[in-house]
PDB file of C-alpha atoms in Angstrom:
ATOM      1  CA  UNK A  14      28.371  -6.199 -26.542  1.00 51.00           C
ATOM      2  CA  UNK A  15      26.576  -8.755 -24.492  1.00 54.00           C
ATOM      3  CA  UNK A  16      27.743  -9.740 -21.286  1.00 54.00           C
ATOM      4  CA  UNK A  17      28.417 -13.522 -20.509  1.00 56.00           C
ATOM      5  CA  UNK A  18      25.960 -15.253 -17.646  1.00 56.00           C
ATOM      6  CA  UNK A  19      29.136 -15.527 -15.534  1.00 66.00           C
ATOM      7  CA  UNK A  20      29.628 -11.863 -15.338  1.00 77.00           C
ATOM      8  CA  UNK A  21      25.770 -11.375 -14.805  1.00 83.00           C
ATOM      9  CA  UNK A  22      23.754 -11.189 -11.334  1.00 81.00           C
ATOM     10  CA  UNK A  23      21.311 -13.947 -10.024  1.00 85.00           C
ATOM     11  CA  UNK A  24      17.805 -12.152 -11.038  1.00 84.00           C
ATOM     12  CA  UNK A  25      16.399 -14.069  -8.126  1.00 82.00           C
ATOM     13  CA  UNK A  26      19.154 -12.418  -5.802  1.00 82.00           C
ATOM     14  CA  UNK A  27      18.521  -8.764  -7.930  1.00 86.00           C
ATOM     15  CA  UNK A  28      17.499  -5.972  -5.834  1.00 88.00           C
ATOM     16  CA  UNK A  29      15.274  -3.882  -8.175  1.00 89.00           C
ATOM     17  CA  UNK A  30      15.723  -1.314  -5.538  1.00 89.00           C
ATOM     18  CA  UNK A  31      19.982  -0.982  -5.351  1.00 89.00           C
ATOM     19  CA  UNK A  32      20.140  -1.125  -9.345  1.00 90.00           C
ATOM     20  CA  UNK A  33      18.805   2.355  -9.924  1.00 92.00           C
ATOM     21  CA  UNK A  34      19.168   4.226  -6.877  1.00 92.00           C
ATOM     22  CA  UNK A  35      18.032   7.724  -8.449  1.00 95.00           C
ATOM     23  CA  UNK A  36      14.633   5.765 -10.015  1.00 95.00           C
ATOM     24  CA  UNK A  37      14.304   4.490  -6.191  1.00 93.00           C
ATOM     25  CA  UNK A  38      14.876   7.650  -5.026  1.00 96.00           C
ATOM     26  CA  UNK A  39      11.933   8.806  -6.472  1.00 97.00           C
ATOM     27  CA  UNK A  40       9.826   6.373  -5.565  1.00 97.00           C
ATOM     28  CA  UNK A  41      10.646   7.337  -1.724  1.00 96.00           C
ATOM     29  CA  UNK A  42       9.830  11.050  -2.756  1.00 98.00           C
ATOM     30  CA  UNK A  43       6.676   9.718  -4.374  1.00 98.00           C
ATOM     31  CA  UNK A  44       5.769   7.985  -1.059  1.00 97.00           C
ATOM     32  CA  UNK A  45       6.643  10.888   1.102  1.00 98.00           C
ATOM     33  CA  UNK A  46       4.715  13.474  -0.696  1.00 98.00           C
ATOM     34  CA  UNK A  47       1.276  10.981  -0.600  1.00 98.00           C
ATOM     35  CA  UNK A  48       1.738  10.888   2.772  1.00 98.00           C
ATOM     36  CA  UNK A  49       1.980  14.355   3.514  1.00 98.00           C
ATOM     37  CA  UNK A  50      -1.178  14.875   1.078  1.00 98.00           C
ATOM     38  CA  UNK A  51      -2.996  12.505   3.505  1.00 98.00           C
ATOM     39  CA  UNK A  52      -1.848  14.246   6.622  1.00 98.00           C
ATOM     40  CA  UNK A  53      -2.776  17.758   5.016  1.00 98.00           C
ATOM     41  CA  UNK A  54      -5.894  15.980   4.195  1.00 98.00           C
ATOM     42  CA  UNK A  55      -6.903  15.020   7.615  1.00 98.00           C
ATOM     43  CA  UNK A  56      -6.173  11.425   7.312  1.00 98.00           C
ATOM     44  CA  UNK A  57      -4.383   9.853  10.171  1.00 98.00           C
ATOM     45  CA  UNK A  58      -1.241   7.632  10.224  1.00 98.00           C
ATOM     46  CA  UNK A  59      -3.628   4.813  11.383  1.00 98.00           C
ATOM     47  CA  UNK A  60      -5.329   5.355   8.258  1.00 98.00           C
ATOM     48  CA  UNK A  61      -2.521   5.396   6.218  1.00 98.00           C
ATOM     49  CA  UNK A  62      -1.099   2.337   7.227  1.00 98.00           C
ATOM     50  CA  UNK A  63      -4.072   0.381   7.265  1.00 98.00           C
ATOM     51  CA  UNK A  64      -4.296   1.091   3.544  1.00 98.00           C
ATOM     52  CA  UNK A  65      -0.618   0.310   3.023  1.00 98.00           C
ATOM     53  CA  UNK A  66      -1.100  -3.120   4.892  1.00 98.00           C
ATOM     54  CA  UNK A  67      -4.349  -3.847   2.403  1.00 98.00           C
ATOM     55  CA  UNK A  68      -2.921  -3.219  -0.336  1.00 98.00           C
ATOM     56  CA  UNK A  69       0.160  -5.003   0.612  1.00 98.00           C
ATOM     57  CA  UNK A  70      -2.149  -8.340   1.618  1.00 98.00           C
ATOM     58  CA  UNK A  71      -3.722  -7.630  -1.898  1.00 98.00           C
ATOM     59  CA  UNK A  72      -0.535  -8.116  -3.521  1.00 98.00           C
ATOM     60  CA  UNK A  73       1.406 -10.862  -1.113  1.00 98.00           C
ATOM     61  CA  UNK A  74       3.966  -8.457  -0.562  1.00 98.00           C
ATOM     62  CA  UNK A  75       5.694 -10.355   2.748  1.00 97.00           C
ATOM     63  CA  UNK A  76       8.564  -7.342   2.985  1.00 96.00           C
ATOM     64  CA  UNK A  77       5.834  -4.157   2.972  1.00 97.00           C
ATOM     65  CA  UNK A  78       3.937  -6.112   5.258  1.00 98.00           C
ATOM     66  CA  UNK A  79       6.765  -7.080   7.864  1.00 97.00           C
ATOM     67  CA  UNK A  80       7.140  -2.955   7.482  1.00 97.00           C
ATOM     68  CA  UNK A  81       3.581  -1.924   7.854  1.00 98.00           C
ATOM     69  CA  UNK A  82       2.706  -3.762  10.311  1.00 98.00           C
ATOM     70  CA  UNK A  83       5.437  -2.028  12.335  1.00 97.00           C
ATOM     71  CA  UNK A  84       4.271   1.204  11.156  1.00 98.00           C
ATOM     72  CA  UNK A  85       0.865   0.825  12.297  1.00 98.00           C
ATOM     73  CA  UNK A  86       1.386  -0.358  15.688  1.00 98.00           C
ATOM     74  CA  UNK A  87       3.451   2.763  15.930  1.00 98.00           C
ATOM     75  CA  UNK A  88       0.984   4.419  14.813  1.00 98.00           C
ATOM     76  CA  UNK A  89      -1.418   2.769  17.956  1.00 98.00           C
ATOM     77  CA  UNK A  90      -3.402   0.559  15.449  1.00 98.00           C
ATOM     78  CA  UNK A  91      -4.357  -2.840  17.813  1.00 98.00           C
ATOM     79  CA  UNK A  92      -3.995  -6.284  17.458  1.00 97.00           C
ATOM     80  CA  UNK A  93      -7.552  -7.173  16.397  1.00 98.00           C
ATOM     81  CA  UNK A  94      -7.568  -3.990  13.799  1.00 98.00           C
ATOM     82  CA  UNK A  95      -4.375  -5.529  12.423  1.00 98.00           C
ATOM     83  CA  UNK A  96      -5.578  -9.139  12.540  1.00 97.00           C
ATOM     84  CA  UNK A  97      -8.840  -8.469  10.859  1.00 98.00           C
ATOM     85  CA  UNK A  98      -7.991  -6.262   8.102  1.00 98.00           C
ATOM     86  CA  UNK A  99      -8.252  -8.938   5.558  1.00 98.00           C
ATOM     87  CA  UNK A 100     -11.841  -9.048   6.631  1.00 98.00           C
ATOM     88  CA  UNK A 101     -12.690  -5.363   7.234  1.00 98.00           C
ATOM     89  CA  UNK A 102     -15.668  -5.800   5.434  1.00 98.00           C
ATOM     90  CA  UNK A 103     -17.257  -8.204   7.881  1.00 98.00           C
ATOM     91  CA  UNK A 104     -15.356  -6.241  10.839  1.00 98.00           C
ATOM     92  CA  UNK A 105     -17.042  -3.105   9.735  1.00 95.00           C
ATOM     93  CA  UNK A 106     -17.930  -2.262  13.093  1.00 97.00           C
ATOM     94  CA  UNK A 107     -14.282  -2.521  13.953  1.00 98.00           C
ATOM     95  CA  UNK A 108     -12.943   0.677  11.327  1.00 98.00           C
ATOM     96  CA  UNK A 109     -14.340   3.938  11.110  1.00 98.00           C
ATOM     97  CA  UNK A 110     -16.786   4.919   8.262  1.00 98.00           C
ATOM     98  CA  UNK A 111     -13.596   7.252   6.435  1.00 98.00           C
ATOM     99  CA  UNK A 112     -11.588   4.194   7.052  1.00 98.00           C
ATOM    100  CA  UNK A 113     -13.672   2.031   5.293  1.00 98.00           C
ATOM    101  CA  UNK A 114     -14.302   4.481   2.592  1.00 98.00           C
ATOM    102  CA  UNK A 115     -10.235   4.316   1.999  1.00 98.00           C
ATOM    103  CA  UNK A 116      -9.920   0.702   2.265  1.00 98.00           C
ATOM    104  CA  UNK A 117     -12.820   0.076  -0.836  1.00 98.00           C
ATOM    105  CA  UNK A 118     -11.237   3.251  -2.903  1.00 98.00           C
ATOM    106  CA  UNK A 119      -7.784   1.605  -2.297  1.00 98.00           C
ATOM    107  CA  UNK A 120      -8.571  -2.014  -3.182  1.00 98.00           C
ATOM    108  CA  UNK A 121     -10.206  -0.158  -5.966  1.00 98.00           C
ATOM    109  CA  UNK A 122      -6.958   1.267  -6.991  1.00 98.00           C
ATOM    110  CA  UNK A 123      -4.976  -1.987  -7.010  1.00 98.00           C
ATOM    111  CA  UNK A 124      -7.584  -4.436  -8.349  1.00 98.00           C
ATOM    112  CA  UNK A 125      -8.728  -1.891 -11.241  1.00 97.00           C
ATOM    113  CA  UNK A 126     -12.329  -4.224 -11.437  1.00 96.00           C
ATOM    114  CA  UNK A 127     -14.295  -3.625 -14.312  1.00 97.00           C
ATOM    115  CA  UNK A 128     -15.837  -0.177 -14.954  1.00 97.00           C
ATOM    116  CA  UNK A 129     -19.239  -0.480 -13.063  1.00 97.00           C
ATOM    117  CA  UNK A 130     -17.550  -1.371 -10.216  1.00 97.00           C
ATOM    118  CA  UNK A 131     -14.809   0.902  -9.959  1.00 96.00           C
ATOM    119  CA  UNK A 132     -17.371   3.686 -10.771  1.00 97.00           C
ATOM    120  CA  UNK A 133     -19.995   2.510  -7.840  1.00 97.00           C
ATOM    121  CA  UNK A 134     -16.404   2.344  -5.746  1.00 97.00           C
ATOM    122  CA  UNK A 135     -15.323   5.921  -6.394  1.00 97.00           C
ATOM    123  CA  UNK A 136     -18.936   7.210  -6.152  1.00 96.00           C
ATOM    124  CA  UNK A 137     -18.881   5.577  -2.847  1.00 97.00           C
ATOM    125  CA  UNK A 138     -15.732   6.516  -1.592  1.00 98.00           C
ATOM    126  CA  UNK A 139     -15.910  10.129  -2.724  1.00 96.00           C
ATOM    127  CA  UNK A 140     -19.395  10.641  -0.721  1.00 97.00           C
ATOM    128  CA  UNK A 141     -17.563  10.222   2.184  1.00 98.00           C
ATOM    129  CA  UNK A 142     -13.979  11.366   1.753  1.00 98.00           C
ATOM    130  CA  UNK A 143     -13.477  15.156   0.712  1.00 98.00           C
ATOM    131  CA  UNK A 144     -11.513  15.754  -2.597  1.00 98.00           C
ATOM    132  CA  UNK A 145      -8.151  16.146  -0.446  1.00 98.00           C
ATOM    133  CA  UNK A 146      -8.781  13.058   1.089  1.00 98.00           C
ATOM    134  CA  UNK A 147     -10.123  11.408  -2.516  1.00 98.00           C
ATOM    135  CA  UNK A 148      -6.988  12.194  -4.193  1.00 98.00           C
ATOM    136  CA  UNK A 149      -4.759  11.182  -1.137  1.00 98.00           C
ATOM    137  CA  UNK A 150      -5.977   7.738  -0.620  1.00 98.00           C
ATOM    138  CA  UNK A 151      -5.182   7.061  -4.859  1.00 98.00           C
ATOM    139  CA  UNK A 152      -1.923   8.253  -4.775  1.00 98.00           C
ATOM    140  CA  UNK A 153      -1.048   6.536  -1.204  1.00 98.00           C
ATOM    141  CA  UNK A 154      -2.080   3.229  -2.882  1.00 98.00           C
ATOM    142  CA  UNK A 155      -0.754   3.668  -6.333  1.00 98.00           C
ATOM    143  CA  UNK A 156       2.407   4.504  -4.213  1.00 98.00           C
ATOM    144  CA  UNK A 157       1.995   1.508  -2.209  1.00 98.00           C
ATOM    145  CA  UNK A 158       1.604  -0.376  -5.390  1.00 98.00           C
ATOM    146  CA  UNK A 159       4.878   0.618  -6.987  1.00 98.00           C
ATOM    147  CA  UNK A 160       6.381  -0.263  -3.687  1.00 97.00           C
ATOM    148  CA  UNK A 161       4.984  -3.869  -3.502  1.00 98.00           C
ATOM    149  CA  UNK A 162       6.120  -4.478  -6.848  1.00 97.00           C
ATOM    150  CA  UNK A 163       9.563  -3.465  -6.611  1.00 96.00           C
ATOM    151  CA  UNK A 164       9.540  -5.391  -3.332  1.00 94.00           C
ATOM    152  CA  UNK A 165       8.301  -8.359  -4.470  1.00 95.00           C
ATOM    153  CA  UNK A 166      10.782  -8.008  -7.493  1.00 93.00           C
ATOM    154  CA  UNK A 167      13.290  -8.158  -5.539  1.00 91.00           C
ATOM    155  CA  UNK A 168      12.678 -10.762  -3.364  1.00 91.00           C
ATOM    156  CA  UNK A 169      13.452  -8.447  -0.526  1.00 91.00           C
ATOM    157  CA  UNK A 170      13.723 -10.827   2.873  1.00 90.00           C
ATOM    158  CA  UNK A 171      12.007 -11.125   5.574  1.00 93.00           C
ATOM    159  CA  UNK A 172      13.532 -12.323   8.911  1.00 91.00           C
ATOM    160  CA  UNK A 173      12.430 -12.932  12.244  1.00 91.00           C
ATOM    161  CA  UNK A 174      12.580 -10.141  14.657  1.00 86.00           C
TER     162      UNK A 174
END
């Protein structure tokens, strides 16, 4: 039987999120469990976030950034490490060699560039991150990803503290 528009929701009012609260659900356990790997790993919160807040620029997510953001100045990230994240490249000097090994792996992870690139990328990263810490940045930012997109799906708000 199909349902009349009348009796239908808005898609652009839809939250992605509310509709299936046991697929949501497991996104949250998803998230939870990467970040644990990265804490067991020896990655910091800092860390964390910044690659949440990266990946979240990558992808225009306005909601997981409004969140992030929060999250990593609890975490004791600063204003100029926040502010210049976009450019971390060029601010090398400004995030710690791990740090930047994360950022590259996760940008990796959400771009998916050709396969030169993402090989030279996880040959890169992997010099300098341990396996624990490998496999903990991937799943923070495929985690991240999921997040963005059911975010942005969703059109979730953001309002001005």
């Amino acid at each position: 039987m199909v349902m009349s528009s009348e009796a239908r929701q808005d898609p652009l009012a839809f939250y992605l999120d509310k509709s299936d609260p046991a697929a949501w659900k497991a996104v949250g356990g998803l998230s939870v469990a990467a970040k644990n790997a990265a804490r067991k790993a020896g990655l910091d919160d800092q860390l964390v976030e910044l690659v949440n807040l990266r990946i979240s620029q990558l992808n225009g997510c306005a909601y997981c950034l409004e969140i992030h953001t929060r999250h990593g100045i609890d975490a004791g990230l600063d204003s100029q490490r926040l502010g210049l994240l976009a450019a971390w490249r060029e601010a090398e000097a400004l995030y710690s060699e791990t740090e930047r090994a994360a950022l590259d792996l996760a940008e990796t992870v959400t771009l998916l560039p050709g396969q030169e690139d993402q090989h030279v990328s996880q040959l890169m990263s992997h010099h300098v991150l341990t396996d624990d810490q490998y496999s903990a940045v991937q799943w923070l930012a495929i985690t991240m990803n999921v997040t963005n997109r059911i975010s942005i799906l969703s059109h979730h708000p953001v309002r001005r503290r």
